[in-house]
Amino acid sequence: MTDLETRAAPPRAGALRRAAPALAGYAAVRALGLLALFLWSAARDKSAYTLLTARWDALWYVRVAELGYGYEVRLANGDVHSNLAFFPLLPWLERLVAAVSPLSYADGGFLVSLVASLAAAWGIFAVADHVYGRRAGVCAVLLWAVLPVGIVQSMAYSESLFTALAAWALYAVLTGRWVTAGALALFAGLTRPVGLAVVAAVWVAAVASFVRDRSAPGQDDPHVTAEPATRVRRVLGMALAPLGTAGYVLWVGHRTGKGPLGYLDVQAGWRNGFDGGWAFARFVAEKFTSFPSALAGVGLIAGVASVVWLYVTGVRQRQPLPLLVYSGAVTALALCASSYFGSKPRLLLPAFPLLLPLALALAKARLRRSATILGAVAVASAVYGAFWLNGSGPP
């Protein structure tokens, strides 16, 4: 695996300039997606801005920002949908934007997502550039932008914010900035439950670094092993990383009076849980009970197989250990949860290291060919995103 502490980060002064082509391309793709959404919504007499800021999860985040925690909906079947299921960082930022500007909470969520999506694109570029070079970094960002569910990156959801924090935390790990990595993992853990994947990446990378130190020849030589200050920073990063997730989960348990596992009861009220993928497997199997739906079943199997293939390819290409741990954890949590199945593509959105094998292949292809492929996929993604978001179900 890549030695995490021997590859230096580029100078700060040139970092933005180096990432500029990737960010410009990302902004163009997202603008195309928003344009398609606004045109499609106008044709159906719907408000595209409402679809982006005031439906489904976006409404729950706004309620947390406006009213705090404690709001719940009791359904006829006995399920209880509590806003305690939603982690607090995005609502906190929505409240902050509303406090310092004339914008509403929903406007604040949209603004946070737009800024966070650019930060996420930059973080993805930084990681891919560090591992494979600048051209692969640009391709990785554009691939993330043209994902079929890429429109979610512009919604008042927490995916963009989480991906930004995760990407920069991974970059901090790759460049040996342990305290920064731990702090970013802490904030990622306040954003989504899958923040555990970032914590795992930080911890595994730190432990691997300690093992390398102990196994290095001449370990009493300070020029061979890590400096004591570096080891202290590693430990501090490890200590910081889980505080966000652990703090919120324990607070929910205290608030509900159900102890440390109270958050699991909150998720159970939404019929969310981790069952190893059994519910998802049954959902796919049920598609084969009739011919039209069998095509959807084939598509689902092909999609899961593609995700697994991308991960295995990353392993074979010897991606750095923290990237493999992170993307593996995000993928496992998305595919093996018993949550709403229509949201699984969105739950995979933060697993950007899965795109690195494709980015590397595009980087090696001729520029015209890569541009043609990405351009065609961008148009298809924009159309699909507009169609998908105008549908009846939540993304």
CSV table of C-alpha atoms in Angstrom, one decimal:
chain,number,residue,atom,x,y,z
A,1,MET,CA,0.0,0.0,0.0
A,2,THR,CA,1.0,3.6,-0.4
A,3,ASP,CA,3.2,4.9,2.4
A,4,LEU,CA,0.9,7.5,4.0
A,5,GLU,CA,3.6,9.7,5.5
A,6,THR,CA,6.2,10.0,2.7
A,7,ARG,CA,4.1,11.7,0.0
A,8,ALA,CA,3.9,15.4,0.6
A,9,ALA,CA,0.8,17.5,-0.2
A,10,PRO,CA,1.1,20.2,-2.8
A,11,PRO,CA,1.8,23.7,-1.6
A,12,ARG,CA,-1.4,25.4,-0.5
A,13,ALA,CA,-0.9,28.3,-2.9
A,14,GLY,CA,-1.1,26.1,-5.9
A,15,ALA,CA,-3.7,23.6,-4.6
A,16,LEU,CA,-6.7,25.5,-5.9
A,17,ARG,CA,-5.1,26.3,-9.2
A,18,ARG,CA,-4.2,22.6,-9.7
A,19,ALA,CA,-7.8,21.6,-8.9
A,20,ALA,CA,-9.4,24.4,-11.1
A,21,PRO,CA,-10.1,22.2,-14.2
A,22,ALA,CA,-11.8,19.6,-12.0
A,23,LEU,CA,-13.9,22.2,-10.2
A,24,ALA,CA,-14.9,24.0,-13.4
A,25,GLY,CA,-15.9,20.7,-15.0
A,26,TYR,CA,-17.9,19.7,-11.9
A,27,ALA,CA,-19.7,23.1,-11.8
A,28,ALA,CA,-20.6,22.7,-15.5
A,29,VAL,CA,-22.0,19.2,-15.0
A,30,ARG,CA,-24.1,20.3,-12.0
A,31,ALA,CA,-25.3,23.4,-13.8
A,32,LEU,CA,-26.5,21.1,-16.7
A,33,GLY,CA,-28.3,18.9,-14.2
A,34,LEU,CA,-30.0,21.8,-12.5
A,35,LEU,CA,-31.0,23.2,-15.9
A,36,ALA,CA,-32.6,19.9,-17.0
A,37,LEU,CA,-34.4,19.7,-13.6
A,38,PHE,CA,-35.8,23.2,-13.9
A,39,LEU,CA,-37.0,22.6,-17.5
A,40,TRP,CA,-38.5,19.2,-16.7
A,41,SER,CA,-40.2,20.5,-13.6
A,42,ALA,CA,-41.6,23.6,-15.5
A,43,ALA,CA,-43.1,21.3,-18.1
A,44,ARG,CA,-44.9,19.4,-15.4
A,45,ASP,CA,-45.9,22.5,-13.6
A,46,LYS,CA,-43.8,21.8,-10.5
A,47,SER,CA,-41.3,23.8,-8.6
A,48,ALA,CA,-37.7,22.5,-9.1
A,49,TYR,CA,-36.6,24.5,-6.1
A,50,THR,CA,-39.2,22.9,-3.9
A,51,LEU,CA,-38.0,19.5,-5.1
A,52,LEU,CA,-34.5,20.4,-4.1
A,53,THR,CA,-35.2,22.0,-0.7
A,54,ALA,CA,-38.6,21.1,0.7
A,55,ARG,CA,-39.4,17.5,0.2
A,56,TRP,CA,-38.5,14.2,1.9
A,57,ASP,CA,-35.4,14.3,4.1
A,58,ALA,CA,-34.9,18.0,3.4
A,59,LEU,CA,-38.1,18.7,5.3
A,60,TRP,CA,-36.9,16.7,8.3
A,61,TYR,CA,-33.6,18.6,8.4
A,62,VAL,CA,-35.5,21.9,8.3
A,63,ARG,CA,-37.8,20.8,11.2
A,64,VAL,CA,-34.7,20.0,13.3
A,65,ALA,CA,-33.2,23.4,12.5
A,66,GLU,CA,-36.4,25.2,13.3
A,67,LEU,CA,-37.9,23.3,16.2
A,68,GLY,CA,-35.1,21.2,17.5
A,69,TYR,CA,-35.4,17.5,18.3
A,70,GLY,CA,-38.5,15.8,19.6
A,71,TYR,CA,-40.7,15.9,16.5
A,72,GLU,CA,-42.2,12.6,15.4
A,73,VAL,CA,-44.9,11.1,13.2
A,74,ARG,CA,-46.9,8.1,14.2
A,75,LEU,CA,-48.1,6.0,11.3
A,76,ALA,CA,-51.2,3.9,11.2
A,77,ASN,CA,-49.1,0.6,11.2
A,78,GLY,CA,-47.5,1.6,14.5
A,79,ASP,CA,-44.2,2.9,13.1
A,80,VAL,CA,-42.8,6.0,14.7
A,81,HIS,CA,-40.8,8.4,12.5
A,82,SER,CA,-38.7,10.5,14.8
A,83,ASN,CA,-36.4,13.3,13.7
A,84,LEU,CA,-33.8,11.9,16.1
A,85,ALA,CA,-32.8,9.7,13.2
A,86,PHE,CA,-31.3,12.7,11.5
A,87,PHE,CA,-27.8,13.7,12.6
A,88,PRO,CA,-27.4,17.4,13.6
A,89,LEU,CA,-24.6,19.0,11.6
A,90,LEU,CA,-26.6,20.0,8.6
A,91,PRO,CA,-29.5,21.5,10.7
A,92,TRP,CA,-26.9,23.4,12.8
A,93,LEU,CA,-25.5,24.9,9.6
A,94,GLU,CA,-29.0,25.7,8.3
A,95,ARG,CA,-29.7,27.5,11.5
A,96,LEU,CA,-26.4,29.4,11.3
A,97,VAL,CA,-27.1,30.5,7.8
A,98,ALA,CA,-30.6,31.7,8.7
A,99,ALA,CA,-29.2,33.6,11.8
A,100,VAL,CA,-26.6,35.6,9.8
A,101,SER,CA,-28.6,36.2,6.6
A,102,PRO,CA,-32.2,36.7,5.4
A,103,LEU,CA,-32.3,33.2,4.0
A,104,SER,CA,-34.8,30.6,5.3
A,105,TYR,CA,-33.7,27.3,6.8
A,106,ALA,CA,-34.5,25.6,3.5
A,107,ASP,CA,-32.5,28.2,1.6
A,108,GLY,CA,-29.6,27.6,4.0
A,109,GLY,CA,-29.7,23.9,3.4
A,110,PHE,CA,-29.5,24.5,-0.3
A,111,LEU,CA,-26.6,26.9,0.1
A,112,VAL,CA,-24.8,24.5,2.4
A,113,SER,CA,-25.2,21.7,-0.1
A,114,LEU,CA,-24.0,23.8,-3.0
A,115,VAL,CA,-20.8,24.9,-1.2
A,116,ALA,CA,-20.3,21.4,0.3
A,117,SER,CA,-20.6,19.8,-3.1
A,118,LEU,CA,-17.8,22.0,-4.5
A,119,ALA,CA,-15.7,21.2,-1.4
A,120,ALA,CA,-16.5,17.5,-1.9
A,121,ALA,CA,-15.4,17.7,-5.6
A,122,TRP,CA,-12.1,19.4,-4.5
A,123,GLY,CA,-11.6,16.7,-1.8
A,124,ILE,CA,-12.2,13.9,-4.3
A,125,PHE,CA,-9.7,15.6,-6.7
A,126,ALA,CA,-7.1,15.9,-3.9
A,127,VAL,CA,-7.4,12.2,-3.0
A,128,ALA,CA,-7.3,11.0,-6.6
A,129,ASP,CA,-4.5,13.4,-7.6
A,130,HIS,CA,-2.4,12.3,-4.6
A,131,VAL,CA,-2.8,8.6,-5.5
A,132,TYR,CA,-2.9,8.6,-9.3
A,133,GLY,CA,-2.1,12.1,-10.6
A,134,ARG,CA,-3.9,15.2,-11.8
A,135,ARG,CA,-5.7,13.8,-14.9
A,136,ALA,CA,-7.1,10.9,-12.9
A,137,GLY,CA,-8.2,13.4,-10.3
A,138,VAL,CA,-10.1,15.4,-12.8
A,139,CYS,CA,-11.7,12.2,-14.2
A,140,ALA,CA,-12.7,11.1,-10.7
A,141,VAL,CA,-14.5,14.4,-10.0
A,142,LEU,CA,-16.3,14.3,-13.3
A,143,LEU,CA,-17.4,10.7,-12.8
A,144,TRP,CA,-18.8,11.6,-9.3
A,145,ALA,CA,-20.6,14.5,-10.9
A,146,VAL,CA,-22.2,12.4,-13.7
A,147,LEU,CA,-23.5,9.6,-11.5
A,148,PRO,CA,-27.2,8.9,-12.2
A,149,VAL,CA,-28.1,10.1,-8.7
A,150,GLY,CA,-25.8,13.1,-9.0
A,151,ILE,CA,-28.7,15.5,-8.6
A,152,VAL,CA,-28.7,14.7,-4.9
A,153,GLN,CA,-25.5,16.6,-4.6
A,154,SER,CA,-27.5,19.8,-5.2
A,155,MET,CA,-30.3,18.9,-2.8
A,156,ALA,CA,-30.7,20.1,0.8
A,157,TYR,CA,-29.6,16.7,1.9
A,158,SER,CA,-26.5,15.7,3.9
A,159,GLU,CA,-24.7,13.6,1.2
A,160,SER,CA,-22.6,16.5,-0.2
A,161,LEU,CA,-21.6,17.7,3.3
A,162,PHE,CA,-20.7,14.3,4.4
A,163,THR,CA,-18.7,13.5,1.2
A,164,ALA,CA,-16.8,16.7,1.6
A,165,LEU,CA,-15.8,15.9,5.2
A,166,ALA,CA,-15.0,12.3,4.4
A,167,ALA,CA,-12.9,13.1,1.3
A,168,TRP,CA,-10.8,15.7,3.1
A,169,ALA,CA,-10.4,13.4,6.1
A,170,LEU,CA,-9.1,10.7,3.8
A,171,TYR,CA,-6.7,13.2,2.2
A,172,ALA,CA,-5.5,14.3,5.6
A,173,VAL,CA,-4.8,10.6,6.4
A,174,LEU,CA,-3.0,10.1,3.2
A,175,THR,CA,-0.7,13.1,3.9
A,176,GLY,CA,-0.1,12.2,7.5
A,177,ARG,CA,-2.2,15.0,9.1
A,178,TRP,CA,-3.7,13.0,11.8
A,179,VAL,CA,-5.3,15.7,14.0
A,180,THR,CA,-7.0,17.2,11.0
A,181,ALA,CA,-8.2,13.8,9.9
A,182,GLY,CA,-9.6,13.1,13.4
A,183,ALA,CA,-11.4,16.4,13.5
A,184,LEU,CA,-12.9,16.0,10.1
A,185,ALA,CA,-14.0,12.4,11.0
A,186,LEU,CA,-15.6,13.9,14.1
A,187,PHE,CA,-17.7,16.3,12.0
A,188,ALA,CA,-18.5,13.5,9.5
A,189,GLY,CA,-19.8,11.5,12.4
A,190,LEU,CA,-22.1,14.4,13.3
A,191,THR,CA,-23.5,14.4,9.7
A,192,ARG,CA,-24.6,10.8,9.0
A,193,PRO,CA,-24.5,7.4,10.7
A,194,VAL,CA,-22.1,6.2,8.0
A,195,GLY,CA,-19.5,8.5,9.6
A,196,LEU,CA,-18.4,5.3,11.2
A,197,ALA,CA,-16.7,4.5,7.9
A,198,VAL,CA,-14.5,7.6,8.2
A,199,VAL,CA,-13.7,6.6,11.8
A,200,ALA,CA,-12.7,3.1,10.7
A,201,ALA,CA,-10.4,4.5,7.9
A,202,VAL,CA,-8.6,6.8,10.4
A,203,TRP,CA,-8.2,4.1,13.0
A,204,VAL,CA,-7.0,1.4,10.5
A,205,ALA,CA,-4.5,3.7,8.9
A,206,ALA,CA,-3.2,4.9,12.2
A,207,VAL,CA,-2.8,1.3,13.5
A,208,ALA,CA,-1.1,0.4,10.3
A,209,SER,CA,1.3,3.3,10.7
A,210,PHE,CA,2.2,2.2,14.3
A,211,VAL,CA,2.8,-1.4,13.0
A,212,ARG,CA,5.1,0.0,10.3
A,213,ASP,CA,7.0,2.0,13.0
A,214,ARG,CA,7.5,-1.1,15.2
A,215,SER,CA,8.6,-3.3,12.3
A,216,ALA,CA,10.9,-0.8,10.7
A,217,PRO,CA,14.6,-1.8,10.9
A,218,GLY,CA,16.7,0.3,13.3
A,219,GLN,CA,13.6,1.3,15.2
A,220,ASP,CA,15.7,3.2,17.8
A,221,ASP,CA,16.9,5.6,15.1
A,222,PRO,CA,14.6,8.7,15.1
A,223,HIS,CA,15.4,9.2,11.4
A,224,VAL,CA,13.9,5.8,10.5
A,225,THR,CA,10.8,5.7,12.7
A,226,ALA,CA,8.2,8.4,13.3
A,227,GLU,CA,9.0,11.2,15.6
A,228,PRO,CA,7.3,11.1,19.1
A,229,ALA,CA,5.3,14.2,18.2
A,230,THR,CA,3.9,12.4,15.1
A,231,ARG,CA,2.9,9.4,17.2
A,232,VAL,CA,1.1,11.8,19.7
A,233,ARG,CA,-0.8,13.4,16.8
A,234,ARG,CA,-1.8,10.0,15.5
A,235,VAL,CA,-3.2,9.1,19.0
A,236,LEU,CA,-5.0,12.4,19.2
A,237,GLY,CA,-6.5,11.9,15.7
A,238,MET,CA,-7.7,8.5,16.7
A,239,ALA,CA,-9.2,9.9,19.9
A,240,LEU,CA,-11.1,12.7,18.1
A,241,ALA,CA,-12.4,10.6,15.2
A,242,PRO,CA,-15.3,8.7,16.9
A,243,LEU,CA,-16.5,11.6,19.2
A,244,GLY,CA,-19.1,12.9,16.7
A,245,THR,CA,-20.9,9.6,16.1
A,246,ALA,CA,-20.5,8.4,19.7
A,247,GLY,CA,-21.6,11.7,21.2
A,248,TYR,CA,-24.8,11.9,19.2
A,249,VAL,CA,-25.7,8.3,19.6
A,250,LEU,CA,-25.2,8.4,23.3
A,251,TRP,CA,-27.2,11.7,23.5
A,252,VAL,CA,-30.1,10.1,21.7
A,253,GLY,CA,-29.9,7.1,24.0
A,254,HIS,CA,-30.0,9.4,27.0
A,255,ARG,CA,-32.9,11.5,25.6
A,256,THR,CA,-35.0,8.5,24.8
A,257,GLY,CA,-34.2,6.8,28.1
A,258,LYS,CA,-33.2,3.6,26.3
A,259,GLY,CA,-29.5,3.6,27.0
A,260,PRO,CA,-26.5,3.5,24.6
A,261,LEU,CA,-28.5,1.5,22.0
A,262,GLY,CA,-31.4,3.9,22.0
A,263,TYR,CA,-30.5,5.2,18.5
A,264,LEU,CA,-31.1,1.7,17.1
A,265,ASP,CA,-34.7,1.9,18.4
A,266,VAL,CA,-35.1,5.2,16.7
A,267,GLN,CA,-33.9,3.7,13.4
A,268,ALA,CA,-36.2,0.7,13.9
A,269,GLY,CA,-39.1,3.1,14.0
A,270,TRP,CA,-38.2,3.9,10.4
A,271,ARG,CA,-37.7,0.2,9.6
A,272,ASN,CA,-34.0,0.8,9.2
A,273,GLY,CA,-31.5,-1.7,10.5
A,274,PHE,CA,-28.5,-3.9,9.5
A,275,ASP,CA,-29.5,-7.4,8.5
A,276,GLY,CA,-26.6,-8.4,6.4
A,277,GLY,CA,-28.4,-7.7,3.1
A,278,TRP,CA,-31.2,-10.2,3.7
A,279,ALA,CA,-34.1,-7.8,3.2
A,280,PHE,CA,-32.4,-6.4,0.1
A,281,ALA,CA,-31.9,-9.9,-1.3
A,282,ARG,CA,-35.6,-10.7,-0.8
A,283,PHE,CA,-36.5,-7.5,-2.5
A,284,VAL,CA,-34.4,-8.4,-5.5
A,285,ALA,CA,-35.7,-12.0,-5.6
A,286,GLU,CA,-39.3,-10.7,-5.6
A,287,LYS,CA,-38.6,-8.9,-8.8
A,288,PHE,CA,-38.4,-12.3,-10.6
A,289,THR,CA,-42.0,-13.2,-9.9
A,290,SER,CA,-43.2,-11.6,-13.2
A,291,PHE,CA,-41.6,-10.8,-16.5
A,292,PRO,CA,-41.6,-7.0,-16.6
A,293,SER,CA,-40.3,-6.7,-13.0
A,294,ALA,CA,-37.7,-9.4,-13.7
A,295,LEU,CA,-35.8,-6.9,-15.9
A,296,ALA,CA,-35.5,-4.6,-12.9
A,297,GLY,CA,-34.2,-7.6,-10.9
A,298,VAL,CA,-31.6,-8.2,-13.5
A,299,GLY,CA,-30.6,-4.5,-13.4
A,300,LEU,CA,-30.3,-4.6,-9.6
A,301,ILE,CA,-28.1,-7.6,-9.7
A,302,ALA,CA,-25.9,-6.1,-12.4
A,303,GLY,CA,-25.7,-2.9,-10.4
A,304,VAL,CA,-24.6,-4.7,-7.2
A,305,ALA,CA,-22.1,-6.8,-9.2
A,306,SER,CA,-20.7,-3.6,-10.7
A,307,VAL,CA,-20.1,-2.1,-7.3
A,308,VAL,CA,-18.4,-5.3,-6.1
A,309,TRP,CA,-16.3,-5.4,-9.2
A,310,LEU,CA,-15.2,-1.8,-8.8
A,311,TYR,CA,-14.2,-2.6,-5.2
A,312,VAL,CA,-12.3,-5.7,-6.1
A,313,THR,CA,-10.5,-3.8,-8.9
A,314,GLY,CA,-9.5,-1.1,-6.4
A,315,VAL,CA,-8.0,-3.9,-4.2
A,316,ARG,CA,-6.1,-5.3,-7.1
A,317,GLN,CA,-4.8,-1.9,-8.0
A,318,ARG,CA,-3.5,-1.5,-4.5
A,319,GLN,CA,-5.5,1.5,-3.5
A,320,PRO,CA,-4.3,2.9,-0.2
A,321,LEU,CA,-5.7,1.1,2.8
A,322,PRO,CA,-7.8,3.9,4.2
A,323,LEU,CA,-9.6,4.3,0.9
A,324,LEU,CA,-10.4,0.6,0.8
A,325,VAL,CA,-11.6,0.5,4.4
A,326,TYR,CA,-13.8,3.6,3.9
A,327,SER,CA,-15.4,2.6,0.6
A,328,GLY,CA,-15.9,-1.0,1.8
A,329,ALA,CA,-17.6,0.2,5.0
A,330,VAL,CA,-19.9,2.7,3.1
A,331,THR,CA,-20.8,0.0,0.6
A,332,ALA,CA,-21.5,-2.6,3.2
A,333,LEU,CA,-23.7,-0.3,5.2
A,334,ALA,CA,-25.6,0.8,2.1
A,335,LEU,CA,-26.2,-2.7,0.7
A,336,CYS,CA,-26.7,-4.6,3.9
A,337,ALA,CA,-29.2,-2.2,5.6
A,338,SER,CA,-32.9,-2.9,5.6
A,339,SER,CA,-33.7,0.7,4.7
A,340,TYR,CA,-35.9,2.0,1.9
A,341,PHE,CA,-34.4,0.3,-1.2
A,342,GLY,CA,-35.0,3.2,-3.6
A,343,SER,CA,-32.4,5.2,-1.5
A,344,LYS,CA,-29.6,2.7,-1.9
A,345,PRO,CA,-28.0,4.4,-4.9
A,346,ARG,CA,-28.0,7.7,-2.9
A,347,LEU,CA,-26.5,5.9,0.1
A,348,LEU,CA,-23.6,4.8,-2.1
A,349,LEU,CA,-22.9,8.4,-3.3
A,350,PRO,CA,-20.2,9.1,-0.7
A,351,ALA,CA,-18.3,5.9,-1.7
A,352,PHE,CA,-16.2,7.9,-4.3
A,353,PRO,CA,-13.1,5.6,-4.1
A,354,LEU,CA,-15.1,3.0,-6.0
A,355,LEU,CA,-14.8,5.4,-9.0
A,356,LEU,CA,-11.0,5.5,-9.0
A,357,PRO,CA,-10.5,2.4,-11.3
A,358,LEU,CA,-12.8,4.1,-13.9
A,359,ALA,CA,-11.0,7.4,-13.4
A,360,LEU,CA,-7.7,5.8,-14.0
A,361,ALA,CA,-8.9,4.1,-17.1
A,362,LEU,CA,-10.3,7.4,-18.5
A,363,ALA,CA,-7.1,9.2,-17.6
A,364,LYS,CA,-5.1,6.7,-19.7
A,365,ALA,CA,-7.5,7.1,-22.7
A,366,ARG,CA,-7.2,9.7,-25.4
A,367,LEU,CA,-8.5,13.1,-24.3
A,368,ARG,CA,-11.2,13.3,-27.0
A,369,ARG,CA,-12.5,9.8,-26.2
A,370,SER,CA,-12.7,10.6,-22.4
A,371,ALA,CA,-14.4,13.9,-23.1
A,372,THR,CA,-16.9,12.3,-25.4
A,373,ILE,CA,-17.8,9.5,-22.9
A,374,LEU,CA,-18.1,12.0,-20.0
A,375,GLY,CA,-20.1,14.4,-22.0
A,376,ALA,CA,-22.6,11.8,-23.2
A,377,VAL,CA,-23.0,10.4,-19.6
A,378,ALA,CA,-23.4,13.9,-18.2
A,379,VAL,CA,-26.4,14.6,-20.6
A,380,ALA,CA,-28.0,11.2,-19.7
A,381,SER,CA,-27.4,11.8,-16.0
A,382,ALA,CA,-29.0,15.3,-16.2
A,383,VAL,CA,-32.1,13.9,-17.9
A,384,TYR,CA,-32.4,10.9,-15.6
A,385,GLY,CA,-32.0,13.2,-12.5
A,386,ALA,CA,-34.8,15.5,-13.7
A,387,PHE,CA,-37.0,12.5,-14.3
A,388,TRP,CA,-36.1,10.8,-11.0
A,389,LEU,CA,-36.7,13.8,-8.8
A,390,ASN,CA,-40.0,14.5,-10.4
A,391,GLY,CA,-41.2,11.1,-9.5
A,392,SER,CA,-43.5,10.2,-6.5
A,393,GLY,CA,-41.0,8.5,-4.3
A,394,PRO,CA,-38.1,9.9,-2.2
A,395,PRO,CA,-34.6,9.6,-3.6
